Tab-separated table of C-alpha atoms in Angstrom:
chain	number	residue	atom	x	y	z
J	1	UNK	CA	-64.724	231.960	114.775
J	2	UNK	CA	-65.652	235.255	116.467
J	3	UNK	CA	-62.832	236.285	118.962
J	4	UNK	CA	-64.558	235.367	122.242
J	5	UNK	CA	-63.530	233.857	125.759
J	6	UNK	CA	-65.071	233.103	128.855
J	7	UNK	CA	-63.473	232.433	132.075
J	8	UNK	CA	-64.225	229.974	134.013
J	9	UNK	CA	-65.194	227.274	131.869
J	10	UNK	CA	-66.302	225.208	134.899
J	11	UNK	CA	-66.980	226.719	138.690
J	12	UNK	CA	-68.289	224.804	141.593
J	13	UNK	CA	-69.471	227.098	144.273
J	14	UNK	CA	-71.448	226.975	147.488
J	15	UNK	CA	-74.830	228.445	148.288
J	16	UNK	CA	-74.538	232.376	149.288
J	17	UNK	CA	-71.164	232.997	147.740
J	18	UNK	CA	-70.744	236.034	145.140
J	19	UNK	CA	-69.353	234.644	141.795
J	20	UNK	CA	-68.203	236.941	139.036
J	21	UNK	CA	-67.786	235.450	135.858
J	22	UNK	CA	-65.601	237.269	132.925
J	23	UNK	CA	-66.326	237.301	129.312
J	24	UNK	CA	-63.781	238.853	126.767
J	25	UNK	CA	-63.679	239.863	122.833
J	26	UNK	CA	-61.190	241.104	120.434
J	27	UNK	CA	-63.807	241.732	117.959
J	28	UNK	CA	-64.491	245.306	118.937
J	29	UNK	CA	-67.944	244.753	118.801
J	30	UNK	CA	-70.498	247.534	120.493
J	31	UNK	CA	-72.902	245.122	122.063
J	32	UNK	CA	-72.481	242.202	124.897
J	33	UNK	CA	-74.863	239.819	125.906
J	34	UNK	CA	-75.241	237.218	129.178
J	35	UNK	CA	-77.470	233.894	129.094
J	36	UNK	CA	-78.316	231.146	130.937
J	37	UNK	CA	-78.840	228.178	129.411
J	38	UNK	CA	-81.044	225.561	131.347
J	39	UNK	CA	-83.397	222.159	129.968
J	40	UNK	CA	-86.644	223.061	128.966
J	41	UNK	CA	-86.283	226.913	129.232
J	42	UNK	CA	-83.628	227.274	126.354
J	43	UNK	CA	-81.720	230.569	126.029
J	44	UNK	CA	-82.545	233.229	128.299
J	45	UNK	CA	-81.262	236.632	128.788
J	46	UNK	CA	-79.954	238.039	131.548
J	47	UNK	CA	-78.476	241.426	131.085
J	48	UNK	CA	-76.840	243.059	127.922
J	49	UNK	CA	-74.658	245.913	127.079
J	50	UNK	CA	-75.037	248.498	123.868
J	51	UNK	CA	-71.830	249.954	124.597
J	52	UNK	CA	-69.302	250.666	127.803
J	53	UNK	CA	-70.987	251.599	130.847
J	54	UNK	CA	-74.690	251.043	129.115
J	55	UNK	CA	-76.301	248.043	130.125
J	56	UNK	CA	-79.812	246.869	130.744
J	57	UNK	CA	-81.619	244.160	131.992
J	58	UNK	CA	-82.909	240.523	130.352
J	59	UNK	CA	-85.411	238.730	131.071
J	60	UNK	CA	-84.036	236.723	133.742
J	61	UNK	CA	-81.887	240.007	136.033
J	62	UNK	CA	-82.767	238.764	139.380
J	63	UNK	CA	-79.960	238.379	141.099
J	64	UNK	CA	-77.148	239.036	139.017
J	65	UNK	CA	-75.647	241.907	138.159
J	66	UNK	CA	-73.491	243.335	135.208
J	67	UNK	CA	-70.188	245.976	134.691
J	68	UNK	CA	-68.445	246.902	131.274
J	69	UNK	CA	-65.657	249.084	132.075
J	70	UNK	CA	-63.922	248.427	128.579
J	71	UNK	CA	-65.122	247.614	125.083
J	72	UNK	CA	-63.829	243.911	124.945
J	73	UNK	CA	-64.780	242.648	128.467
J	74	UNK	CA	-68.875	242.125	130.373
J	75	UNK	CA	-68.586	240.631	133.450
J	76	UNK	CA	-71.519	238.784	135.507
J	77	UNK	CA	-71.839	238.553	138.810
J	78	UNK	CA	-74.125	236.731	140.906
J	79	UNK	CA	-74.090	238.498	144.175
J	80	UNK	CA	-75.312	235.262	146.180
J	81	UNK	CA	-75.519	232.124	144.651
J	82	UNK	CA	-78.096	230.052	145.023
J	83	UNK	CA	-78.590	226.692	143.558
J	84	UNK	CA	-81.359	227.825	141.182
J	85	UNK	CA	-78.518	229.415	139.391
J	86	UNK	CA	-76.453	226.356	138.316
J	87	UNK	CA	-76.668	226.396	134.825
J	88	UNK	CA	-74.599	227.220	131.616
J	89	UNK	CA	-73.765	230.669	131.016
J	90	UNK	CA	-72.955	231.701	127.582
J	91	UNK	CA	-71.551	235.185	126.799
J	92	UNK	CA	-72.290	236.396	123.147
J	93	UNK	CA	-71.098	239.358	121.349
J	94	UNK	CA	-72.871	241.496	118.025
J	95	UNK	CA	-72.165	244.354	115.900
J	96	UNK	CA	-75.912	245.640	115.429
J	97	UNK	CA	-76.810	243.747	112.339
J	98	UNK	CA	-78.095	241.135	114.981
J	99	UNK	CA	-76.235	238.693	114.475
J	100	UNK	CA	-74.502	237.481	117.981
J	101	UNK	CA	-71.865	235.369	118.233
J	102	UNK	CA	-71.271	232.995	120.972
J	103	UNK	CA	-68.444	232.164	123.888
J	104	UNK	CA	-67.568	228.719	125.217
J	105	UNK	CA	-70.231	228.650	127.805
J	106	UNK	CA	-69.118	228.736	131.667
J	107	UNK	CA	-70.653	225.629	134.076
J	108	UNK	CA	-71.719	226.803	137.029
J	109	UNK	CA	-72.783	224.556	140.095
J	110	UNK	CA	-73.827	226.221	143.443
J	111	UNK	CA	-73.883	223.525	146.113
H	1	UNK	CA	-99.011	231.757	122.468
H	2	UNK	CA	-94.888	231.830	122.890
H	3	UNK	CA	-92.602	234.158	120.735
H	4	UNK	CA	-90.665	231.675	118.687
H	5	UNK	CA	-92.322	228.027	118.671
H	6	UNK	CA	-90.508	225.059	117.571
H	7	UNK	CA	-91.124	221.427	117.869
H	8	UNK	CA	-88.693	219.994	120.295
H	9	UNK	CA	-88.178	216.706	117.749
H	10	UNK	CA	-86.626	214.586	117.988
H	11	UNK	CA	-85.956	213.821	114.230
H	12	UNK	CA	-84.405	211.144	113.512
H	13	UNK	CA	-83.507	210.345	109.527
H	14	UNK	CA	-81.234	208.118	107.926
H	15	UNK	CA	-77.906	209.548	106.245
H	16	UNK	CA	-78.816	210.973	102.528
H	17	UNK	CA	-82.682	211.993	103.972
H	18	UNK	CA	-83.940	215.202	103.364
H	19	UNK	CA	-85.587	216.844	106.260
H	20	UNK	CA	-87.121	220.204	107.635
H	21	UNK	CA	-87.994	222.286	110.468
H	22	UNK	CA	-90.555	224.574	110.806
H	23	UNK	CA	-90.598	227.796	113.557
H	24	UNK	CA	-93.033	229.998	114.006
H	25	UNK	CA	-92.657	233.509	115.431
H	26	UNK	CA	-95.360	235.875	117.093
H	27	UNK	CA	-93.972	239.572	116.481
H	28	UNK	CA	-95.252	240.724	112.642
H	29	UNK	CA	-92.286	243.601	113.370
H	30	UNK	CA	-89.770	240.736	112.830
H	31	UNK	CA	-87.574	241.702	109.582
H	32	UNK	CA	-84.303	239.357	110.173
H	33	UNK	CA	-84.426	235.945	111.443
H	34	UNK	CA	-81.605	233.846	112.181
H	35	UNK	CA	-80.913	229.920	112.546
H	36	UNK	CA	-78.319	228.408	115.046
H	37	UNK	CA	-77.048	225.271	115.615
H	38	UNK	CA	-75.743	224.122	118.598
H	39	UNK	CA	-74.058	220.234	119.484
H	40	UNK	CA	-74.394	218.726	122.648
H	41	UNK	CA	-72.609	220.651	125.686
H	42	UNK	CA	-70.969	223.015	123.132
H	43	UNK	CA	-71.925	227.383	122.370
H	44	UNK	CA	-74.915	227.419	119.616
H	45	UNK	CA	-73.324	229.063	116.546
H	46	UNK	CA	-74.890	231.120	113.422
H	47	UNK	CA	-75.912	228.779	110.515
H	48	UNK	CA	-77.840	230.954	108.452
H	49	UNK	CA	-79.064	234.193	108.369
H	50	UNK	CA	-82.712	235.090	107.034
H	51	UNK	CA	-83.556	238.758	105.841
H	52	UNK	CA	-86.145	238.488	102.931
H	53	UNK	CA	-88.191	235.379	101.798
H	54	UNK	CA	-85.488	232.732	101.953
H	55	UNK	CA	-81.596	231.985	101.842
H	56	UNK	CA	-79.284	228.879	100.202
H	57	UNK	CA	-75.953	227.496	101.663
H	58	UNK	CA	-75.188	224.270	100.474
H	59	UNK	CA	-77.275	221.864	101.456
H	60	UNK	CA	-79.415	223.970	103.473
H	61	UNK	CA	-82.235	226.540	102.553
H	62	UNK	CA	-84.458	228.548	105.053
H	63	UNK	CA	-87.658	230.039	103.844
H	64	UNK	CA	-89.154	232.827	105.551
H	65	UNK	CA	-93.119	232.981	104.883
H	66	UNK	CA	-94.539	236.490	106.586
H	67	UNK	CA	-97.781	235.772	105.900
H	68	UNK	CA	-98.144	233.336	107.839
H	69	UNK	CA	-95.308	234.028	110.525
H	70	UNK	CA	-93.089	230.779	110.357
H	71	UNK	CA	-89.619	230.171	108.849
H	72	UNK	CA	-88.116	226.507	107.345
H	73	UNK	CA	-85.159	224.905	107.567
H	74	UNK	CA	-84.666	222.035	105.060
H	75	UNK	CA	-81.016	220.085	104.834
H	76	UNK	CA	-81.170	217.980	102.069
H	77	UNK	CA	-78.498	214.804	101.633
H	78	UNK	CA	-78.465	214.743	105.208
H	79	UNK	CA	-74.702	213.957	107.415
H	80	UNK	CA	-73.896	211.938	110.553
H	81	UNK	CA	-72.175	215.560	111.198
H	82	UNK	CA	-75.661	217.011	111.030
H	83	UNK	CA	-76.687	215.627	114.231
H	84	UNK	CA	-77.430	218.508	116.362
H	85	UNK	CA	-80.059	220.515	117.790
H	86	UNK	CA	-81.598	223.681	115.668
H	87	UNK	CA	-82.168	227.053	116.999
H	88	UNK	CA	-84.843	229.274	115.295
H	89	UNK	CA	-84.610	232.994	116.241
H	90	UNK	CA	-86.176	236.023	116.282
H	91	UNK	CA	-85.606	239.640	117.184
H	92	UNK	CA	-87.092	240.569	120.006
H	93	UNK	CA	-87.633	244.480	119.472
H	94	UNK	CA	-85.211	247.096	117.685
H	95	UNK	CA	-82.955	246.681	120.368
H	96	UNK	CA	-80.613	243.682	119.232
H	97	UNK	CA	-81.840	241.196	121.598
H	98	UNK	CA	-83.274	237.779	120.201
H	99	UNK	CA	-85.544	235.486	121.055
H	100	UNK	CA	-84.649	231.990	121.024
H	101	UNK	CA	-86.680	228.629	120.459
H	102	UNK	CA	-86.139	225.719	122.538
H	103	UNK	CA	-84.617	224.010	119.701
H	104	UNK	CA	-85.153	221.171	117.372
H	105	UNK	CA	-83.040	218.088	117.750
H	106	UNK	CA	-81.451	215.939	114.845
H	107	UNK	CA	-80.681	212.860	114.751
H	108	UNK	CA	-78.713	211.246	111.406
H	109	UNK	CA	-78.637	207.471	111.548
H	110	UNK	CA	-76.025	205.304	109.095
């Protein structure tokens, strides 16, 4: 399995709080990617990276943001939760041959 | 019409079955195309990989037909451990994001 953590695994948090949520590798891979994960939408992205400091925006960027300061961690942050952001977050991680490879997953529940 | 289309299932087959999924995928562009499986409540992880007209692991093959824009997956001698739901995916330009289906569900019955 691909070298990949995510921290939390499970959050509760209340409406209008900022929540950052951390994703790490050892792989050493160029590119990071953040998605939610919610019934009947399936996999959605929310911001990537293509290498420290580059990032870009997913389909789904409203309200969250995204820093990578270092090769091996992407974090998320949702600047003020709302409850249409509980969902499952799932960090993934590629080399450019498109393959990604996925994290745990973080639960998130804004109250 | 949506950028990777899969039906939702569910399947449900009996232990030994053979059984297979079809996706179909809007972008002509598309060169690589990737299946995923994920288990209930758990990361979706990489299954098989798809780069020319098909690829063989085992008991699974996946066919990619560019003519008419869809890609198979067929498990044959089907598991209890097969249960799980199938994502079909796509690139979504040449920037190294994918497009994901919603995902077909298995079910294996004893």
């Amino acid at each position: 399995d691909a070298g990949i953590t995510q921290s939390p695994r499970h959050k509760v948090t209340e409406t209008g709080t900022p929540v950052t949520l951390r994703c790490h590798q050892t792989e050493n891979h160029r590119y990071m990617y953040w998605y939610r994960q919610d019934p009947g939408h399936g996999l959605r992205l929310i911001h990537y990276s293509y290498g420290v400091k580059d990032t870009d925006k997913g389909e789904v960027s409203d309200g969250y943001s995204v820093s990578r300061s270092k090769t091996e961690d992407f974090l998320l942050t949702l600047e003020s939760a709302t409850s249409s952001q509980t969902s499952v977050y799932f960090c993934a991680i590629g080399g450019g041959n498109y393959e990604q490879y996925f994290g745990p997953g973080t639960r998130l529940t804004v109250t | 019409r949506k950028e990777v289309e899969q039906d939702p299932g569910p399947f449900n087959v009996p232990e030994g079955a053979t059984v297979a999924f079809n996706c179909t995928y809007s972008n002509s562009a598309s060169q690589s195309f990737f299946w995923y499986r994920q288990d209930c409540r758990k990361e979706p992880k990489l299954l098989m990989s798809v780069y020319s007209s098909g690829n063989e692991d085992g008991r699974f093959t996946a066919q990619l037909n560019r003519a008419s824009q869809y890609i198979s997956l067929l498990i044959r001698d089907s598991k209890l451990s097969d249960s799980a739901t199938y994502l079909c995916v796509a690139p979504r330009d040449s920037s190294y994001k994918l497009i994901f289906g919603s995902g077909t569900r298995l079910l294996v019955r004893p």
